[in-house]
Coordinates of C-alpha atoms and ligand atoms in Angstrom, one line a residue:
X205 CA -10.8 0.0 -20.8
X206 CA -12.1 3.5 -20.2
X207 CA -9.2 6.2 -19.3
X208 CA -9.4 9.9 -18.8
X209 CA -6.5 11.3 -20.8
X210 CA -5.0 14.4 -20.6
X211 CA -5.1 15.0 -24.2
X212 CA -3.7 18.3 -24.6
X213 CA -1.8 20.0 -21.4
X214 CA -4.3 22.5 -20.1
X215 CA -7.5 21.3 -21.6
X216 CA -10.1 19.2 -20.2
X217 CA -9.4 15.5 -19.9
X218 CA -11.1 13.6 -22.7
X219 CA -12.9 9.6 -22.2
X220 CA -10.7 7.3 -24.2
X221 CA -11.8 3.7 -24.9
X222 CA -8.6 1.2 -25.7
X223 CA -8.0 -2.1 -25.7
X224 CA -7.3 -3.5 -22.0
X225 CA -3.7 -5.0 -21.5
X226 CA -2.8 -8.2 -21.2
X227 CA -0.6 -8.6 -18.3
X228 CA 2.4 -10.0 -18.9
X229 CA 5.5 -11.7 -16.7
X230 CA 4.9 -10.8 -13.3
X231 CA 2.3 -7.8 -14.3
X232 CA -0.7 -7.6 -12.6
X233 CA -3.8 -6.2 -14.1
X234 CA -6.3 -4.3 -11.7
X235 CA -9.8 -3.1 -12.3
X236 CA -9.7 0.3 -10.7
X237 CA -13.0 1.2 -7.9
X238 CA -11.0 4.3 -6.5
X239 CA -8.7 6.8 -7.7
X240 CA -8.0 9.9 -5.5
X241 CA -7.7 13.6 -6.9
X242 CA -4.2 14.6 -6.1
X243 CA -3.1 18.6 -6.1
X244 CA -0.2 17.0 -8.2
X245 CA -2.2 15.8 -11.2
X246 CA -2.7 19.5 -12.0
X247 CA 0.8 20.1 -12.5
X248 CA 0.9 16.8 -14.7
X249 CA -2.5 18.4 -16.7
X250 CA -1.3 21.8 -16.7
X251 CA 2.0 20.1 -18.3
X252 CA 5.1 21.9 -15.7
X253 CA 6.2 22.7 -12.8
X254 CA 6.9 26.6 -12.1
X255 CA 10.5 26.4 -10.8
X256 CA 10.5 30.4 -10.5
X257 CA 12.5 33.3 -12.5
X258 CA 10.4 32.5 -16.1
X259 CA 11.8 28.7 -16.0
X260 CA 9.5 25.7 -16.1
X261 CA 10.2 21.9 -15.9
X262 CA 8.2 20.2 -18.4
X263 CA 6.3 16.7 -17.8
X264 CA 7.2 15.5 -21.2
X265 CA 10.8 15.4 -20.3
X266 CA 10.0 12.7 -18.2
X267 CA 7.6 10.6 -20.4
X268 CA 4.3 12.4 -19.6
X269 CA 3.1 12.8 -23.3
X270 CA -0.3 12.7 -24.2
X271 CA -2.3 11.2 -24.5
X272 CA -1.4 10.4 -20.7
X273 CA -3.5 8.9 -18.2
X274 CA -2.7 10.7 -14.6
X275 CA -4.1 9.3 -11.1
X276 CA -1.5 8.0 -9.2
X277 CA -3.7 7.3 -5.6
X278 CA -5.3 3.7 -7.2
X279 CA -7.5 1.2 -5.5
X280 CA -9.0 -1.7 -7.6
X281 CA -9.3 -5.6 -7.6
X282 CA -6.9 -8.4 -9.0
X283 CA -8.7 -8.8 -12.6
X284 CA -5.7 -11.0 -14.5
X285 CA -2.6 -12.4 -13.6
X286 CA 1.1 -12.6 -15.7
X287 CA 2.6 -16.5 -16.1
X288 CA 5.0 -15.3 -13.5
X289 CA 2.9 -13.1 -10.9
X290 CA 2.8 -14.8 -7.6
X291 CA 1.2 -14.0 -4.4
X292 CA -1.9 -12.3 -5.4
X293 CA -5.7 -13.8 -6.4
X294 CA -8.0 -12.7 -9.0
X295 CA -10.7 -11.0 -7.0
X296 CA -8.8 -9.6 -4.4
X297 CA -9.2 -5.7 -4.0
X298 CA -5.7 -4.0 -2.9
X299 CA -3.9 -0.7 -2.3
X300 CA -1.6 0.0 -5.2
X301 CA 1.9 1.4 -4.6
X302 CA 2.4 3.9 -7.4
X303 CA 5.9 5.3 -6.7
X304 CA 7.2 2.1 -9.0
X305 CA 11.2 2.4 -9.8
X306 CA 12.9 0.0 -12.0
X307 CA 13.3 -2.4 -9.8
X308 CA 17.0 -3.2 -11.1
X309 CA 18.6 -0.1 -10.1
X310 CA 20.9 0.2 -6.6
X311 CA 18.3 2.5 -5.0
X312 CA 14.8 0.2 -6.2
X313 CA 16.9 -2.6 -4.8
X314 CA 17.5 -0.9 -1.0
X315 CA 13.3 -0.9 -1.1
X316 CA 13.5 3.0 -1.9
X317 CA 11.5 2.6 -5.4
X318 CA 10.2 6.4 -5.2
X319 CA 13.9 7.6 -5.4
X320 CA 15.2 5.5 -8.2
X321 CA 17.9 6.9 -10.2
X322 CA 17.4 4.8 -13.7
X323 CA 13.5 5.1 -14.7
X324 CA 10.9 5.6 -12.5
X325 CA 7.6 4.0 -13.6
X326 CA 5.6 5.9 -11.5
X327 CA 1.8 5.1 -12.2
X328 CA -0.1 8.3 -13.5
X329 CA 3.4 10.3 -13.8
X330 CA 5.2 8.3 -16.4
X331 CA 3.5 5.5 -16.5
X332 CA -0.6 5.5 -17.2
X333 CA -2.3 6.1 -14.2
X334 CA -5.9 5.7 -12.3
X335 CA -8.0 7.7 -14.2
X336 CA -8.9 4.8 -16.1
X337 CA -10.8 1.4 -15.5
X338 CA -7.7 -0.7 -15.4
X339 CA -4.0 -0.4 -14.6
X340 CA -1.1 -2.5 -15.6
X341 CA 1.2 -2.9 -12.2
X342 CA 4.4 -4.9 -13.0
X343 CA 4.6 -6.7 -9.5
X344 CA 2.4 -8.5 -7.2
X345 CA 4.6 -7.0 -4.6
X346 CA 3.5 -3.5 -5.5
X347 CA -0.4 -4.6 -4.1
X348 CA -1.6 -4.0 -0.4
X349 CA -3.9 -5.3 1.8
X350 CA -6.0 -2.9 3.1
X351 CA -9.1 -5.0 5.0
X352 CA -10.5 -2.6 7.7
X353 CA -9.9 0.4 6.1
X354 CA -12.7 2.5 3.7
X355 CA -11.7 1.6 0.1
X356 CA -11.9 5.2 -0.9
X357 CA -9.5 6.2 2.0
X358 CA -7.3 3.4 1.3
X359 CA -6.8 5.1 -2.0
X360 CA -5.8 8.4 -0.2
X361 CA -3.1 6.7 1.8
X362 CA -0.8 6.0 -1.7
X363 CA 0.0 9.2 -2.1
X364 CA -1.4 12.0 0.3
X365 CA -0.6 9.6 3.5
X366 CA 2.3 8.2 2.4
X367 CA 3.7 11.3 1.7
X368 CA 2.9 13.1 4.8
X369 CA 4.3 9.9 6.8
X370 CA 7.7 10.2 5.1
X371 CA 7.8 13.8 5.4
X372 CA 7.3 13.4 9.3
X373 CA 9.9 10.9 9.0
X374 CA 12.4 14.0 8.3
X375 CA 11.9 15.9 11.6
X376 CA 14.2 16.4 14.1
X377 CA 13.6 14.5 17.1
X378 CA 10.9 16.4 19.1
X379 CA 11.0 17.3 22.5
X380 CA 7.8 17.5 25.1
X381 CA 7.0 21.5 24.2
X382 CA 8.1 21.1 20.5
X383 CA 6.2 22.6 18.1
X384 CA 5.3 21.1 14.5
X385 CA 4.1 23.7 11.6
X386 CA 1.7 22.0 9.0
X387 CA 1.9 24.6 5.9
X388 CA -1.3 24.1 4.2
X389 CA -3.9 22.3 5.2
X390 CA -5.6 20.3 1.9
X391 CA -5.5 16.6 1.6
X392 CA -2.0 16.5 2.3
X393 CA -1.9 18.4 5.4
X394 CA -5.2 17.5 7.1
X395 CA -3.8 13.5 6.8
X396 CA -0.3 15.0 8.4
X397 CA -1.6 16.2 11.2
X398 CA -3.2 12.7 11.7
X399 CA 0.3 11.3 10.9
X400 CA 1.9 13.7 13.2
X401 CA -0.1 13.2 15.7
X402 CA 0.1 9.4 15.6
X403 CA 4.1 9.3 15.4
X404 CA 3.6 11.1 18.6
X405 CA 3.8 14.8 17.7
X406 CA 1.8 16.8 20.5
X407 CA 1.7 20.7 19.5
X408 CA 0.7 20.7 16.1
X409 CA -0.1 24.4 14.2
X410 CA -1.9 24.0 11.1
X411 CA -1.8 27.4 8.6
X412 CA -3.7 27.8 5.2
X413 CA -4.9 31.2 3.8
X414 CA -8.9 29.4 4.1
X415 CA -10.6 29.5 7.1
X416 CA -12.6 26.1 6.3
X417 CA -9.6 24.7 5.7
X418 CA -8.2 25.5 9.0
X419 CA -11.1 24.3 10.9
X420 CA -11.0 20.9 9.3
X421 CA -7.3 20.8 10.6
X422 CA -8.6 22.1 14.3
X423 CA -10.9 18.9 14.1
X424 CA -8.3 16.7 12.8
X425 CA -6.5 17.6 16.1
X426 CA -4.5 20.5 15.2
X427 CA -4.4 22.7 18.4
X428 CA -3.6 25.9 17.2
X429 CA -4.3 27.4 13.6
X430 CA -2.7 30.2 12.0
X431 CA -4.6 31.9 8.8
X432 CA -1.3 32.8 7.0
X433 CA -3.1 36.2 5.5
X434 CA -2.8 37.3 9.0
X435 CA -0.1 40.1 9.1
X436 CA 1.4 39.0 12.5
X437 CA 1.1 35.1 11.1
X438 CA 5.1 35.0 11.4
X439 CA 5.0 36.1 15.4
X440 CA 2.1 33.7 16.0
X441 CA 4.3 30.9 14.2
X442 CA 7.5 32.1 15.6
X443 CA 9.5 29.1 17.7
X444 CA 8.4 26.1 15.9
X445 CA 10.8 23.3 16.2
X446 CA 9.9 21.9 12.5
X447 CA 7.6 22.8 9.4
X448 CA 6.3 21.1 6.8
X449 CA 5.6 23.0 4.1
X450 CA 3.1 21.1 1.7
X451 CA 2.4 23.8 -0.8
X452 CA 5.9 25.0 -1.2
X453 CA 5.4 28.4 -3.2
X454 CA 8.1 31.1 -2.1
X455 CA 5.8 32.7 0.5
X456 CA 5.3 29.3 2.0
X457 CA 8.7 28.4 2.2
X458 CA 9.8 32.0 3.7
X459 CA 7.2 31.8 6.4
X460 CA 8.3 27.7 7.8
X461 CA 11.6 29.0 7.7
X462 CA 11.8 32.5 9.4
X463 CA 9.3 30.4 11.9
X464 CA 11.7 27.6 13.1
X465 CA 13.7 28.2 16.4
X466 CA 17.4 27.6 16.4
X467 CA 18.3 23.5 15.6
X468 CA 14.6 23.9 13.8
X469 CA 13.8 21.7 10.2
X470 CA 12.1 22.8 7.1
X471 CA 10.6 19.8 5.0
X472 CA 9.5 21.1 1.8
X473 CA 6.5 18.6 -0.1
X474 CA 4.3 21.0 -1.9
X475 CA 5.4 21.2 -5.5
X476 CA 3.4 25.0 -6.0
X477 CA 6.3 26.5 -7.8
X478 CA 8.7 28.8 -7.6
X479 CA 12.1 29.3 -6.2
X480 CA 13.9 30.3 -2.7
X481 CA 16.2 32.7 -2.2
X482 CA 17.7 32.6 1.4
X483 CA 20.5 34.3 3.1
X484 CA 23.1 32.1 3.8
X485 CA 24.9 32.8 7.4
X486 CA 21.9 32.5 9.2
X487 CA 21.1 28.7 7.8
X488 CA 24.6 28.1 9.6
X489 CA 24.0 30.7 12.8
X490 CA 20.6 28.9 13.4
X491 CA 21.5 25.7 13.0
X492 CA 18.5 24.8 10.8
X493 CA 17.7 22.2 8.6
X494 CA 16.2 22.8 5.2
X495 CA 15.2 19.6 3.2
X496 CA 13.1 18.1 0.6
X497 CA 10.6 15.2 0.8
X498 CA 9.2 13.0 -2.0
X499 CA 6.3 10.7 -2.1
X500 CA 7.3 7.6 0.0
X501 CA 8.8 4.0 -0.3
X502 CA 6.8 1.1 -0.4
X503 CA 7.7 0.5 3.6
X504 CA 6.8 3.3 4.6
X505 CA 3.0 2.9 2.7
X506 CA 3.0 -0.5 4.5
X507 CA 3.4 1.5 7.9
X508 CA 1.2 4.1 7.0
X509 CA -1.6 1.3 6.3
X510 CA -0.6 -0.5 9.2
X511 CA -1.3 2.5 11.0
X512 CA -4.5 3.0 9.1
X513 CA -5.5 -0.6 10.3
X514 CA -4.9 0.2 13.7
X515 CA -7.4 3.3 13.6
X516 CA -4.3 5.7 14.5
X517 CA -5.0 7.6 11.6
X518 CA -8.2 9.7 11.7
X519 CA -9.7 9.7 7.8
X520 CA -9.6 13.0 6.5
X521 CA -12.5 14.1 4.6
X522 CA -13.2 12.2 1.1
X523 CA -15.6 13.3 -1.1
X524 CA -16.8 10.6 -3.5
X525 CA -17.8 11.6 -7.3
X526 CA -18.0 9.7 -9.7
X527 CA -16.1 9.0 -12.6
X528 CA -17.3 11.0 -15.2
X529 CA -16.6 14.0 -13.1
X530 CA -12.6 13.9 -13.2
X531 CA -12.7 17.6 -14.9
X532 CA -14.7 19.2 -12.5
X533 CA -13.0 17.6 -9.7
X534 CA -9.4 18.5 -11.2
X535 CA -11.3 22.6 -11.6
X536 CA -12.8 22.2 -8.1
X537 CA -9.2 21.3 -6.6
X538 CA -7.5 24.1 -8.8
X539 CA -10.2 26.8 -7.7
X540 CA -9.1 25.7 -3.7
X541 CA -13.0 24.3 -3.2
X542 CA -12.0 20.8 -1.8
X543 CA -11.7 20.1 1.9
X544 CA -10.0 17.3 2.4
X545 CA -9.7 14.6 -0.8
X546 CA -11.9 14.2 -3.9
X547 CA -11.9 10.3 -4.9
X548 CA -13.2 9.2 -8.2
X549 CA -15.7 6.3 -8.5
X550 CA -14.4 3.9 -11.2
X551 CA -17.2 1.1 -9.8
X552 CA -20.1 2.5 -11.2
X553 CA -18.7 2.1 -14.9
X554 CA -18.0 -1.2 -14.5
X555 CA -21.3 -2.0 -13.6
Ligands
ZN688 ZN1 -0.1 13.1 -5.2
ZN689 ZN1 15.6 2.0 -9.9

């Protein structure tokens, strides 16, 4: 197989050829088409997360050690079977569930995988992800059906939809006027507004610092857009009833919350960096909610497909390149020049 490794944090990802695996047990082996470009993998190439005052949390801590294979938004077709894994054919093309916990664990066991408390084996984040021809899932039940729906979008919905569906999941219960803030408006927050807006959300504001960006989110159904550079961007926010904050750097997460009203919620996705520092009698006097939201479980990727099946979620743009261009699409995201999703072509390899 052909994988993309990050080789050395930092530095560009280097073509690897190894010896396919041979799935065993209940693994299933899938020949990746699509892989989508997440803001996340640059965290996992650049090797840490910033979590503010000079500390950093390294990936290698968690079993990202090079050579590591990131790409955790995979599409691809049943190639091989485990003696044990049932359910699935060879030939079939599915959705992968990345967010993979132990499966023994308490938490895997309640269906919430993407919270597991005793070894995650999260595809592309400790476990080798899509930037290759071929992935190794350990369960059939881990696959998705995704007939209807563009294969490269499809691949989208694993982590950037999912994610944004969970994160909705979070708000308060919304009333008529309600507001929503979407804080940043890349992959992540152009599919939320979709999600939003499908789970019934009516006022949606979208705010990036990029004016493209904001206009994609307008056409996505946003109806108001705030350009966060703005200096009265807090007055034109002010009264929200929720924010979801999917960069999450300290001026992101000052701005959704000084912008809820009273009884308001903060969801905080974006894994930018950094760290908050927030007086603590007004969390109390206003009543507000301030909370933190991961990724999703495998239900909640099943609803978001559902959803996807059932045209309530408009596709966001996606931008296929192929393969070979994984660097320049991992610069190109860095560098803010993406609207909407970058999704890698693995099909034209395996040709
Ligand atoms: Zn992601
Ligand atoms: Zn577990």
């Amino acid at each position: 197989m052909l994988s993309w490794e990050i080789v050395e944090h930092g530095k560009p990802l280097q073509k690897s050829l190894r010896e396919t695996p041979k799935p065993q047990g209940t693994e299933v082996l899938m020949r990746i088409t699509r892989s989508g470009v997440c803001h996340s993998d640059l965290h996992i190439w650049d090797g840490y997360f910033d979590l503010g005052g000079g500390k950093r949390f390294y990936v290698k801590d968690r079993g990202c050690v090079p050579p590591f294979t990131p790409g955790h938004e995979p599409f691809g077709i049943v190639e091989a079977l485990g003696p044990r894994a049932k359910g699935v054919k060879v030939g079939q093309k599915k959705l992968i569930y990345p967010w993979i916990g132990c499966g023994k664990c308490a938490v895997c066991k309640a269906g919430q995988d993407n919270y597991c408390v005793s070894g995650s084996r999260f595809l592309g984040v400790n476990r080798p992800g899509a930037y290759s021809t071929h992935v190794l899932v350990p369960d059939p039940k881990y696959l998705l059906d995704t007939a209807g729906i563009d294969d490269a979008f499809a691949a989208t919905l694993a982590c950037s939809a999912v994610t944004a569906y969970s994160a909705a999941s979070k708000l308060p219960p919304l009333n008529k006027g309600d507001a929503v803030a979407v804080l940043g408006c890349g992959g992540l927050g152009l599919i939320a507004i979709s999600v939003l807006k499908a789970r019934g959300a009516r006022t949606i504001v979208g705010c990036d610092i990029d004016d493209a960006k904001l206009a994609a989110a307008r056409k996505l159904g946003a109806k108001k857009t705030v350009n966060t550079r703005a200096a009265d961007a807090l007055q034109q926010m002010q009264g929200v009833a929720a924010a979801i904050d999917f960069v999450g750097s300290p001026a992101t997460a000052a701005l959704g919350i000084a912008a809820l009203r009273k009884g308001g919620r903060y969801v905080l996705c974006g894994l930018y960096g950094g760290e908050l520092a927030h007086p603590l009698p007004p969390i109390a006097q206003r009543a507000i909610g301030i909370v933190g939201s991961y990724v999703g479980s495998l239900q909640e990727l099943k609803a978001v497909v559902a959803l996807a099946k059932k045209r309530k979620l408009r596709a966001t743009p996606v931008e296929i390149r192929p393969a070979e261009a994984a660097n320049s699409a991992l610069e190109d995201l860095k560098a803010g020049r993406v609207v909407g999703r970058i999704v890698l072509d693995f099909e034209s390899l395996a040709a």
